[in-house]
Tab-separated table of C-alpha atoms in Angstrom:
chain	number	residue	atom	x	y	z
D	1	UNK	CA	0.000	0.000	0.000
D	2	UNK	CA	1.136	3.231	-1.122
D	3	UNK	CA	1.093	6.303	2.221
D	4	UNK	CA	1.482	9.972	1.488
D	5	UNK	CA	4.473	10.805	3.770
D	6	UNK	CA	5.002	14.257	5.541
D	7	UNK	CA	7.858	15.133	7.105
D	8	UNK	CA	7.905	16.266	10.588
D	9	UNK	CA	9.221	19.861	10.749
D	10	UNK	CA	11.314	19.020	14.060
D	11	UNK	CA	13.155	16.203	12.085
D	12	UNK	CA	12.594	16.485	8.637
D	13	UNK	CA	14.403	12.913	8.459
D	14	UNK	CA	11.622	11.245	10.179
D	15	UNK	CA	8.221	11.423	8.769
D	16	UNK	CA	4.669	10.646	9.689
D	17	UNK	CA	1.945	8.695	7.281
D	18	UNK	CA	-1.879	7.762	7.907
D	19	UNK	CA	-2.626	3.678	8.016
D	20	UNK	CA	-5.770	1.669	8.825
D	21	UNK	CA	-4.198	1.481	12.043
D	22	UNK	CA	-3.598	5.106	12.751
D	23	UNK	CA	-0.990	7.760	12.672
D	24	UNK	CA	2.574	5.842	11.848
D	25	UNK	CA	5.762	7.102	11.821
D	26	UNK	CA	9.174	6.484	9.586
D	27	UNK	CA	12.550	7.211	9.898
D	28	UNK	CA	14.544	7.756	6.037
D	29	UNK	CA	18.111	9.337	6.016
D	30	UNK	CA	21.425	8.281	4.318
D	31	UNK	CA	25.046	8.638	6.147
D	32	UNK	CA	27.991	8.713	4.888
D	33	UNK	CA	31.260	7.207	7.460
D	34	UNK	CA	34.361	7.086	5.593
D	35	UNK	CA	32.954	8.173	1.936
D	36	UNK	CA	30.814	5.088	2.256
D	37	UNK	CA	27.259	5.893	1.973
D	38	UNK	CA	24.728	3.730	3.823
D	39	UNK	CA	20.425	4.430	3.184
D	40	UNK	CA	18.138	3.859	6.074
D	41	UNK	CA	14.881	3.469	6.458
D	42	UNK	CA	12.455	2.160	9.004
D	43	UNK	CA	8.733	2.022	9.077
D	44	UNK	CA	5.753	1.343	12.084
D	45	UNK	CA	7.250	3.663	14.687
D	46	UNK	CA	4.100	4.439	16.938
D	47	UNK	CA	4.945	8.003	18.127
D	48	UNK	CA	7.656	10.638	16.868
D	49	UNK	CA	9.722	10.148	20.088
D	50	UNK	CA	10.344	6.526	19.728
D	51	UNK	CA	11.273	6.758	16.210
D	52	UNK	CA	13.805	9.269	17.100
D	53	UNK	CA	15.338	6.911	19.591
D	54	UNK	CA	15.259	4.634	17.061
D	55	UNK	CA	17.387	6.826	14.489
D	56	UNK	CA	19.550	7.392	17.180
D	57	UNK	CA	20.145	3.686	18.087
D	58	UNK	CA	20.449	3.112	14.120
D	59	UNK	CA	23.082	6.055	13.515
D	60	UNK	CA	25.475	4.607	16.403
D	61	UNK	CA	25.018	0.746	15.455
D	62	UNK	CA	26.074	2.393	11.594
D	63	UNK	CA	28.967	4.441	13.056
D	64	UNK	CA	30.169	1.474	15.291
D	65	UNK	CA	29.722	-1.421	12.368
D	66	UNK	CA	31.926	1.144	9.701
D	67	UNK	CA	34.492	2.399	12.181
D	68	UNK	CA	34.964	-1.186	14.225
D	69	UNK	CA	36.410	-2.174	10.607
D	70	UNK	CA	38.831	0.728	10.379
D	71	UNK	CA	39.192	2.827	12.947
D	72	UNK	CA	42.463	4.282	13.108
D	73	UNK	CA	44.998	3.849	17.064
D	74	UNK	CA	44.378	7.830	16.966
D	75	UNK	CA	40.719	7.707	16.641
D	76	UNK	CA	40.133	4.720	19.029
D	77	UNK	CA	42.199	6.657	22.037
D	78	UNK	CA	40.418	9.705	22.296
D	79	UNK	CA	36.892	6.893	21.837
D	80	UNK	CA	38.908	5.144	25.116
D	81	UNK	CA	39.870	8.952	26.491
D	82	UNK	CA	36.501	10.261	26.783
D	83	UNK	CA	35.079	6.824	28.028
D	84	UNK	CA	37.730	7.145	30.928
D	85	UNK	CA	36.682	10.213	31.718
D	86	UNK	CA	32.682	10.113	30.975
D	87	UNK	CA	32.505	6.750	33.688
D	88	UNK	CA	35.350	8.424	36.253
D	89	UNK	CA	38.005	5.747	35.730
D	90	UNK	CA	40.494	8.545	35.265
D	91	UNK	CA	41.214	11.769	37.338
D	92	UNK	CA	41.751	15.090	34.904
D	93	UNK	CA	45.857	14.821	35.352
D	94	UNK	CA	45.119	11.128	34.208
D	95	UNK	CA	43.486	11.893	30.864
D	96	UNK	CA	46.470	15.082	30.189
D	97	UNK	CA	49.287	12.966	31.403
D	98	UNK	CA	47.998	9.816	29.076
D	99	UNK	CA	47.215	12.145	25.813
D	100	UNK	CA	50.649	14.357	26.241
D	101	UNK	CA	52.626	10.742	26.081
D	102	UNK	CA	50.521	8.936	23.466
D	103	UNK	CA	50.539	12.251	21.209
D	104	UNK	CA	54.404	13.132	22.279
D	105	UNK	CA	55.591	8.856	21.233
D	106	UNK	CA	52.923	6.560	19.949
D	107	UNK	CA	50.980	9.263	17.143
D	108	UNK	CA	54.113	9.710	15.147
D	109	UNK	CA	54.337	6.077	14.246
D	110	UNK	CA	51.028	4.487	14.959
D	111	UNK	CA	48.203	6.984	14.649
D	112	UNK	CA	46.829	6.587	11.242
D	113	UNK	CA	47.588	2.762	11.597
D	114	UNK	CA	44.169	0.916	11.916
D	115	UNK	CA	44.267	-1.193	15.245
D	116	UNK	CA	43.581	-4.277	13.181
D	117	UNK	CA	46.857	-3.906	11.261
D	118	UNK	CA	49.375	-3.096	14.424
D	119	UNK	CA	50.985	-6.231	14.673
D	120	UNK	CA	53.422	-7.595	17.736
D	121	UNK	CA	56.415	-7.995	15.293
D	122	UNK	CA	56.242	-4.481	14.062
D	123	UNK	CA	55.327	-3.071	17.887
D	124	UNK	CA	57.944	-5.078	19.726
D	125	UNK	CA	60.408	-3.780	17.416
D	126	UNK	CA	59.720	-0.017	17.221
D	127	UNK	CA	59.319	-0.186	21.238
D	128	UNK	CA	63.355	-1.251	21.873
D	129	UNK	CA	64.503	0.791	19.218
D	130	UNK	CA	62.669	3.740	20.348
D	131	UNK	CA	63.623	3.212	23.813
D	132	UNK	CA	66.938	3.503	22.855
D	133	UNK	CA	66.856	6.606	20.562
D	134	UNK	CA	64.911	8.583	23.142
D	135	UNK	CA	67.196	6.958	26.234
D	136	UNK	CA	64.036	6.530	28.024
D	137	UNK	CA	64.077	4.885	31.226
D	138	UNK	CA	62.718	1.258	31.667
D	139	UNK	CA	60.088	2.364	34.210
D	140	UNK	CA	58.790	5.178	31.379
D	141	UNK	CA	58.705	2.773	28.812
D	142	UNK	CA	56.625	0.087	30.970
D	143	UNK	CA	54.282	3.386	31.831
D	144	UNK	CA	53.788	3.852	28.142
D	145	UNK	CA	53.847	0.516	26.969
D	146	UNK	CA	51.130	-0.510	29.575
D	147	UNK	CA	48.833	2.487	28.555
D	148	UNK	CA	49.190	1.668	24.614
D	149	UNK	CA	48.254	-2.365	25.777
D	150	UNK	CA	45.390	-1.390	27.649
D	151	UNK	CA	43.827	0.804	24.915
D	152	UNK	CA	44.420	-2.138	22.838
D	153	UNK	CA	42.702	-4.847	25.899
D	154	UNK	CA	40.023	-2.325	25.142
D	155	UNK	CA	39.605	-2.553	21.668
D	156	UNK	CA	39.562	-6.265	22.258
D	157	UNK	CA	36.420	-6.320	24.861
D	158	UNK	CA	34.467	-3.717	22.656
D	159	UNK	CA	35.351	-5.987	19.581
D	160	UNK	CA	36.734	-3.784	17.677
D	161	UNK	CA	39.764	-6.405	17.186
D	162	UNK	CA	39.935	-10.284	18.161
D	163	UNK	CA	43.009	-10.196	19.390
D	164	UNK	CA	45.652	-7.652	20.954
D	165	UNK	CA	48.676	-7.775	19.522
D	166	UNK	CA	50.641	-5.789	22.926
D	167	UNK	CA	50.975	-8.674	24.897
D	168	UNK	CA	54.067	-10.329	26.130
D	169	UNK	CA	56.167	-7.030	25.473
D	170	UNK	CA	59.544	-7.189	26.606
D	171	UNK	CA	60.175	-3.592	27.791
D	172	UNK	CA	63.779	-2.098	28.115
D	173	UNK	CA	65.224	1.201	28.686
D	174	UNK	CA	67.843	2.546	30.571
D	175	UNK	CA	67.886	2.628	34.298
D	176	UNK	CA	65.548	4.765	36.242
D	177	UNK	CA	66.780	8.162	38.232
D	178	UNK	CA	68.152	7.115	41.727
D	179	UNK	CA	65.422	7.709	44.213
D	180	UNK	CA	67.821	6.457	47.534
D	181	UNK	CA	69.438	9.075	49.569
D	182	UNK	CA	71.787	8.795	52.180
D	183	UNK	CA	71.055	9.671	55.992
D	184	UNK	CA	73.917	12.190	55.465
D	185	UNK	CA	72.618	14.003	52.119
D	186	UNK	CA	69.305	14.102	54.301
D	187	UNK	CA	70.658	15.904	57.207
D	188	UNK	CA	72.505	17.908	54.751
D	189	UNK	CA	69.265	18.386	52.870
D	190	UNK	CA	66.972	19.000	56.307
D	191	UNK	CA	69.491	21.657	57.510
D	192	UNK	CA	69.777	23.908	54.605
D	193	UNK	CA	66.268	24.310	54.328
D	194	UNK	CA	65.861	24.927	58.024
D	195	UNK	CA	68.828	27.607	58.060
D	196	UNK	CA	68.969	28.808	55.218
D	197	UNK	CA	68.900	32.323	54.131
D	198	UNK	CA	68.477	31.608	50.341
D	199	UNK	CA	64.850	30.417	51.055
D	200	UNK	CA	61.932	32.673	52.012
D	201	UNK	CA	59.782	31.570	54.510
D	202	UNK	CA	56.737	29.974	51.923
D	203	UNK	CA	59.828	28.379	50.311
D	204	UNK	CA	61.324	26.761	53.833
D	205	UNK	CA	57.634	25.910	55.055
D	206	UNK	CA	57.034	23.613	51.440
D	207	UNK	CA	60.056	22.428	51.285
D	208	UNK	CA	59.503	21.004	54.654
D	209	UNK	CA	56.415	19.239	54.386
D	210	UNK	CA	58.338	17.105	51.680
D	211	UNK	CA	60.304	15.885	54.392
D	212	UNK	CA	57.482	14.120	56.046
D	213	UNK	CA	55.973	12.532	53.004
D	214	UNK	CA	53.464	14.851	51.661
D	215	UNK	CA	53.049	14.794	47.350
D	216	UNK	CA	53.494	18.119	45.642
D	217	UNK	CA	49.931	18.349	44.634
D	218	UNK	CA	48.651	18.217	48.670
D	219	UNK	CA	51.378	21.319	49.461
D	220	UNK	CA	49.557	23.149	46.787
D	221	UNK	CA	46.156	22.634	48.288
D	222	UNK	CA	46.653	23.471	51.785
D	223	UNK	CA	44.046	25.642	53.562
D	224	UNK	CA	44.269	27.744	56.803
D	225	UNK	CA	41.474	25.094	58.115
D	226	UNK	CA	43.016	22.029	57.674
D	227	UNK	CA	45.666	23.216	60.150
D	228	UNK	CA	44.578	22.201	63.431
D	229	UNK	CA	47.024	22.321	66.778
D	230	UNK	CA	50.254	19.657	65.942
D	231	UNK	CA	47.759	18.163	62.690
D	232	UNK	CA	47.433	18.885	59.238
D	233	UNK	CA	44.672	17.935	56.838
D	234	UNK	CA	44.940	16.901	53.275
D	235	UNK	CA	41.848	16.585	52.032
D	236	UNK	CA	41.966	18.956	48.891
D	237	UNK	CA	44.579	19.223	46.289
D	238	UNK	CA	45.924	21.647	43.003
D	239	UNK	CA	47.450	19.990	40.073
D	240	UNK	CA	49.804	20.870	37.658
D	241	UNK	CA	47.040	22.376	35.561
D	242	UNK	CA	45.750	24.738	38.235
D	243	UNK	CA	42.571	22.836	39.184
D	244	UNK	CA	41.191	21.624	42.802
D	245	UNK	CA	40.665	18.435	43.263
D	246	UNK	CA	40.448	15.538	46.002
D	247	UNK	CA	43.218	13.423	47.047
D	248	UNK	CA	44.668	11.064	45.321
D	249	UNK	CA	42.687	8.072	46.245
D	250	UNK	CA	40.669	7.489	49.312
D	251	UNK	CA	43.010	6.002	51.723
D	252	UNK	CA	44.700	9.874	51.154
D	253	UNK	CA	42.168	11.784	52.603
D	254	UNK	CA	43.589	11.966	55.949
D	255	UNK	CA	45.176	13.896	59.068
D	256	UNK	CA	49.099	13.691	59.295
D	257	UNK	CA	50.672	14.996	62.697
D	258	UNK	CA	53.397	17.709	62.601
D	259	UNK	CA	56.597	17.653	63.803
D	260	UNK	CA	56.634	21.435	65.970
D	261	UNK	CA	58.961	22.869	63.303
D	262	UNK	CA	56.769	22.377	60.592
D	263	UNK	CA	53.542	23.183	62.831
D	264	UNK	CA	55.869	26.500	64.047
D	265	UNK	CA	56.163	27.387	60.143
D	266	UNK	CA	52.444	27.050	59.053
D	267	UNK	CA	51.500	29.422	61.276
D	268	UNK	CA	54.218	31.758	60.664
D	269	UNK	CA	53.121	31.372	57.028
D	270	UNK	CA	49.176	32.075	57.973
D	271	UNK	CA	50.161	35.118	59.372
D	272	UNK	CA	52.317	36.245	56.470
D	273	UNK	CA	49.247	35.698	54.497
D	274	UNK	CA	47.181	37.429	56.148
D	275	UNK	CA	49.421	40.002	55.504
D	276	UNK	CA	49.128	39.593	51.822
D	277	UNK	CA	45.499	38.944	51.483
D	278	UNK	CA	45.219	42.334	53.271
D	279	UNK	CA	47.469	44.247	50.728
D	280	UNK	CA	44.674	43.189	47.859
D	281	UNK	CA	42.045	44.338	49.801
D	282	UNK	CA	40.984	40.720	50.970
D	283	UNK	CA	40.438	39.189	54.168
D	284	UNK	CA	42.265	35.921	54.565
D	285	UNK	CA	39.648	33.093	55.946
D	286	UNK	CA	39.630	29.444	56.934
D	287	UNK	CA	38.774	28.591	53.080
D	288	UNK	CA	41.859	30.271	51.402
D	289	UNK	CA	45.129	28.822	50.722
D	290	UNK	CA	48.270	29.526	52.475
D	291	UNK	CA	50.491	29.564	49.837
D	292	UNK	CA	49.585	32.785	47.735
D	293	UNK	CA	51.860	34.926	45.631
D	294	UNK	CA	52.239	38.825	45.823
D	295	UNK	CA	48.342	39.322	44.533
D	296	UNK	CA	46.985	36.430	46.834
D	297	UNK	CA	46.981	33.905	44.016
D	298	UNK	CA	48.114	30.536	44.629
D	299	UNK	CA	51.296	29.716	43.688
D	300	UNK	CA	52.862	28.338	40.593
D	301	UNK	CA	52.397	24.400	40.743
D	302	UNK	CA	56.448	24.791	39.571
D	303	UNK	CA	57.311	26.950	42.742
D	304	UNK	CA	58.530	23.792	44.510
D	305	UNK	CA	60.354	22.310	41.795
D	306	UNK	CA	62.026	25.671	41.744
D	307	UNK	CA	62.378	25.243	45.246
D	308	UNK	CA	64.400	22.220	45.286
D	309	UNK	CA	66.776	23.619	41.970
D	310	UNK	CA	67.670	25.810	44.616
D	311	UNK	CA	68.090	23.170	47.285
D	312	UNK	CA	70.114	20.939	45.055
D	313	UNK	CA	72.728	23.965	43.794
D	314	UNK	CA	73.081	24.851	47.214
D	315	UNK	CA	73.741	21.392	48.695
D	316	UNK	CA	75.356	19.895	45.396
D	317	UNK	CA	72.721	16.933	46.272
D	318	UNK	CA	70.610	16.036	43.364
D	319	UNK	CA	67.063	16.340	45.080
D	320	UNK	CA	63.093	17.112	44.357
D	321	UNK	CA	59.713	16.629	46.037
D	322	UNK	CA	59.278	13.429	45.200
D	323	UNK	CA	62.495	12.099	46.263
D	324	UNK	CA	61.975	13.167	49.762
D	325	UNK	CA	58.696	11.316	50.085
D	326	UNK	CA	60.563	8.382	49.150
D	327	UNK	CA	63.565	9.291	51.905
D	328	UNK	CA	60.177	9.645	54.518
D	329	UNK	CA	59.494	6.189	53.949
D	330	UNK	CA	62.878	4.859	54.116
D	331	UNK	CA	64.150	6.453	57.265
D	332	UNK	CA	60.516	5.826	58.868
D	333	UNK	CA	60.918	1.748	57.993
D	334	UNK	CA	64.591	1.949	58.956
D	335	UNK	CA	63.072	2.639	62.693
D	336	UNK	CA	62.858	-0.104	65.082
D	337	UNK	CA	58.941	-0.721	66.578
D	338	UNK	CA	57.252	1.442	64.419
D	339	UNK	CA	53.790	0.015	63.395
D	340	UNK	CA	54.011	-0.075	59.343
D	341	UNK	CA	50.486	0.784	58.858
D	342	UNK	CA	50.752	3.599	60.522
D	343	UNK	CA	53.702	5.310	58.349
D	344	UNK	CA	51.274	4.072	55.384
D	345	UNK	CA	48.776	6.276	57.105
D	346	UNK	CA	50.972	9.600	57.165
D	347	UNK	CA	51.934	8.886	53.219
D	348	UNK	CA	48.311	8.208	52.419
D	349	UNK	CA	48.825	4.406	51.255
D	350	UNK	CA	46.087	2.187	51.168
D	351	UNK	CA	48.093	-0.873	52.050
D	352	UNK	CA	52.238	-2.022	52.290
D	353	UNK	CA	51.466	-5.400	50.837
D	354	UNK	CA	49.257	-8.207	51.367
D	355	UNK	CA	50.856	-9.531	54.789
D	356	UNK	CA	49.993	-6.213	56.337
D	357	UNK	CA	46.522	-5.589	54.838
D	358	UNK	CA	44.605	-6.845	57.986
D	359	UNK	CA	46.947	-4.001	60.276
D	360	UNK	CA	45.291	-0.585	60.181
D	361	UNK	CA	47.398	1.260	62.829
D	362	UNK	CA	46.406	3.894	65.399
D	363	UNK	CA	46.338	7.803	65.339
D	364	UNK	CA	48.491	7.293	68.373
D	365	UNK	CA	50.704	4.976	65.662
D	366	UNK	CA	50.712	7.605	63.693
D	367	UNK	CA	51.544	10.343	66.235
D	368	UNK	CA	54.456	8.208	67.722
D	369	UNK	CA	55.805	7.275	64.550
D	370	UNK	CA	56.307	10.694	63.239
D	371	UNK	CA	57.813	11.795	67.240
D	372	UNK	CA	60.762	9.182	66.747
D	373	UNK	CA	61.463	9.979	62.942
D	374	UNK	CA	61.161	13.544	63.922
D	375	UNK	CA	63.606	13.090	66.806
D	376	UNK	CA	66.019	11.768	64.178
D	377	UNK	CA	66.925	15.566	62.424
């Protein structure tokens, strides 16, 4: 039977029609993915909202059938990218820090590669030899190696290929920057930024909570109210990109006691603060940060990095913020009778390992522990 077809003036691509059965609906469109032109049409929708959904439903099973066939390692990331970010599997410093190294080392070669024609031969090979043209270190390479594998584990479960070709990767590169300091470099490092007159008093107070384990990111996000007597809260944090965010995981949402120099240079810093809030024509409250530049801004996320240039001319010891976390965590394990759940605690670490899983320590743990490491400068 022949129907006189009128399209709908909200969707001109879906049109109504008159049956023995009442007002029908249709859906009629061509699309074009890849210069391949598909027609669709569709007839017996009941209302103009479910044929709609049903031109939506159509347009992404067309989009997934042509690009599933061809999709490019470039296309398919930014697919996996926005999925990451879309269901919260990745943190905003996640997505940047994953894009920057797949667009900085895997694009060049592999971008305009479909996924289905990356084989293990070919990726094996270009992974050692780039390795050693870019004199990456092993523990970079397994980072980018194990990003680029599970883009590709994803491909596999959406099946967009059968089979991943990045498996069994042998990985090299050369040896990783030396993370290990000496109890002498530390007492060399501890007393130059406790004396010295080449750092200002924001500089000496950052550069100090390194020294009992806190990340770079938590510095940046202190507030005045997450300092509380001998404790300090980390419960917010600033990333390299400027934005506020929570903790790293869960388990690093916590309270960490001070050591009284550190507690003695907070406050010192508050007040200086104040000071500078005051010269902008602000008043400085429990929600603003402590570290602030001249127009009550917060700091440069590369202020402690510059820091500990400074701290490393000075002392000729190579050193940065991360490298005294991992000094925290050696000295505090070097030290007989401390609970190890509780130095887990102060760095904001879920768990040491399986054996200790069960062990979830004390404040007082906590409080003692940081009393005998601090008794150690």
């Amino acid at each position: 039977m022949r129907y006189t077809y009128k399209k709908e003036r909200r969707d001109p691509q879906i049109q109504s029609y008159i049956t023995t059965q009442g007002k029908k609906w249709r859906i009629k469109f061509s699309i074009t993915v890849r210069n391949q032109k598909k027609f669709i049409e569709k007839n017996g929708f009941r209302s103009f909202d479910e044929a709609r959904a049903a031109k939506q439903d159509l347009l992404n099973q067309v989009s997934t059938n042509f690009n599933n066939k061809n999709i490019t390692v470039y296309e398919y990331f930014n697919q996996y990218c926005q999925e990451k970010i879309d269901n919260g599997s990745w943190r905003y410093t996640t997505y940047k820090q994953s894009t920057y190294m797949f667009e900085r080392n895997v694009f060049p070669t592999w971008g305009e590669f479909k996924l289905k024609d990356v084989t293990r031969l070919d990726y094996q090979s270009w992974i050692t030899k780039y390795a050693k043209t870019k004199r990456y270190s092993k523990n970079y390479m397994r980072l980018l190696n194990g990003l680029v594998a599970g883009v590709f584990t994803d491909a596999v479960l959406n099946d967009v290929i059968s089979k991943s070709p990045i498996q069994k990767i042998k990985v090299s590169g050369s040896p990783s920057r030396d993370t290990s300091i000496t109890r002498s470099e530390f007492n060399t490092v501890f007393n130059f930024i406790k004396d010295s007159e080449r750092l200002t008093l924001q500089q000496r107070t950052m550069a100090l909570l390194t020294l009992i384990g806190l990340r770079h990111e938590e510095i940046m996000g202190i507030r005045v109210k997450y300092v509380k007597q001998n404790m300090l809260g980390i419960f917010e944090t600033i990333n390299i990109h400027g934005q506020v965010s929570t903790p790293k995981t869960s388990s690093s949402n916590r309270w960490v006691p001070m050591p009284p120099i550190i507690e003695e240079h907070l406050q010192r810093c508050i007040q200086q603060s104040k000071l500078v809030y005051a010269s902008n024509n602000l008043i400085m409250s429990k929600n603003d940060l402590i570290f602030v530049n001249h127009l009550a801004k917060q700091v440069r996320y590369s202020e402690l990095s510059t820091i500990f240039k400074i701290i490393s001319r000075e002392t000729n010891i190579h050193v940065w913020p991360h490298k005294m976390r991992h000094a925290f965590s050696t000295i505090a394990f070097g030290i007989p009778g401390l609970n190890p759940k509780d130095i887990a605690n102060i760095l904001g670490h879920s768990k040491i390992d399986m054996s200790l899983y069960y062990n979830n320590g004390t404040k007082e743990g906590q409080t003692d522990a940081m009393e005998k490491i601090i008794s150690l400068f």
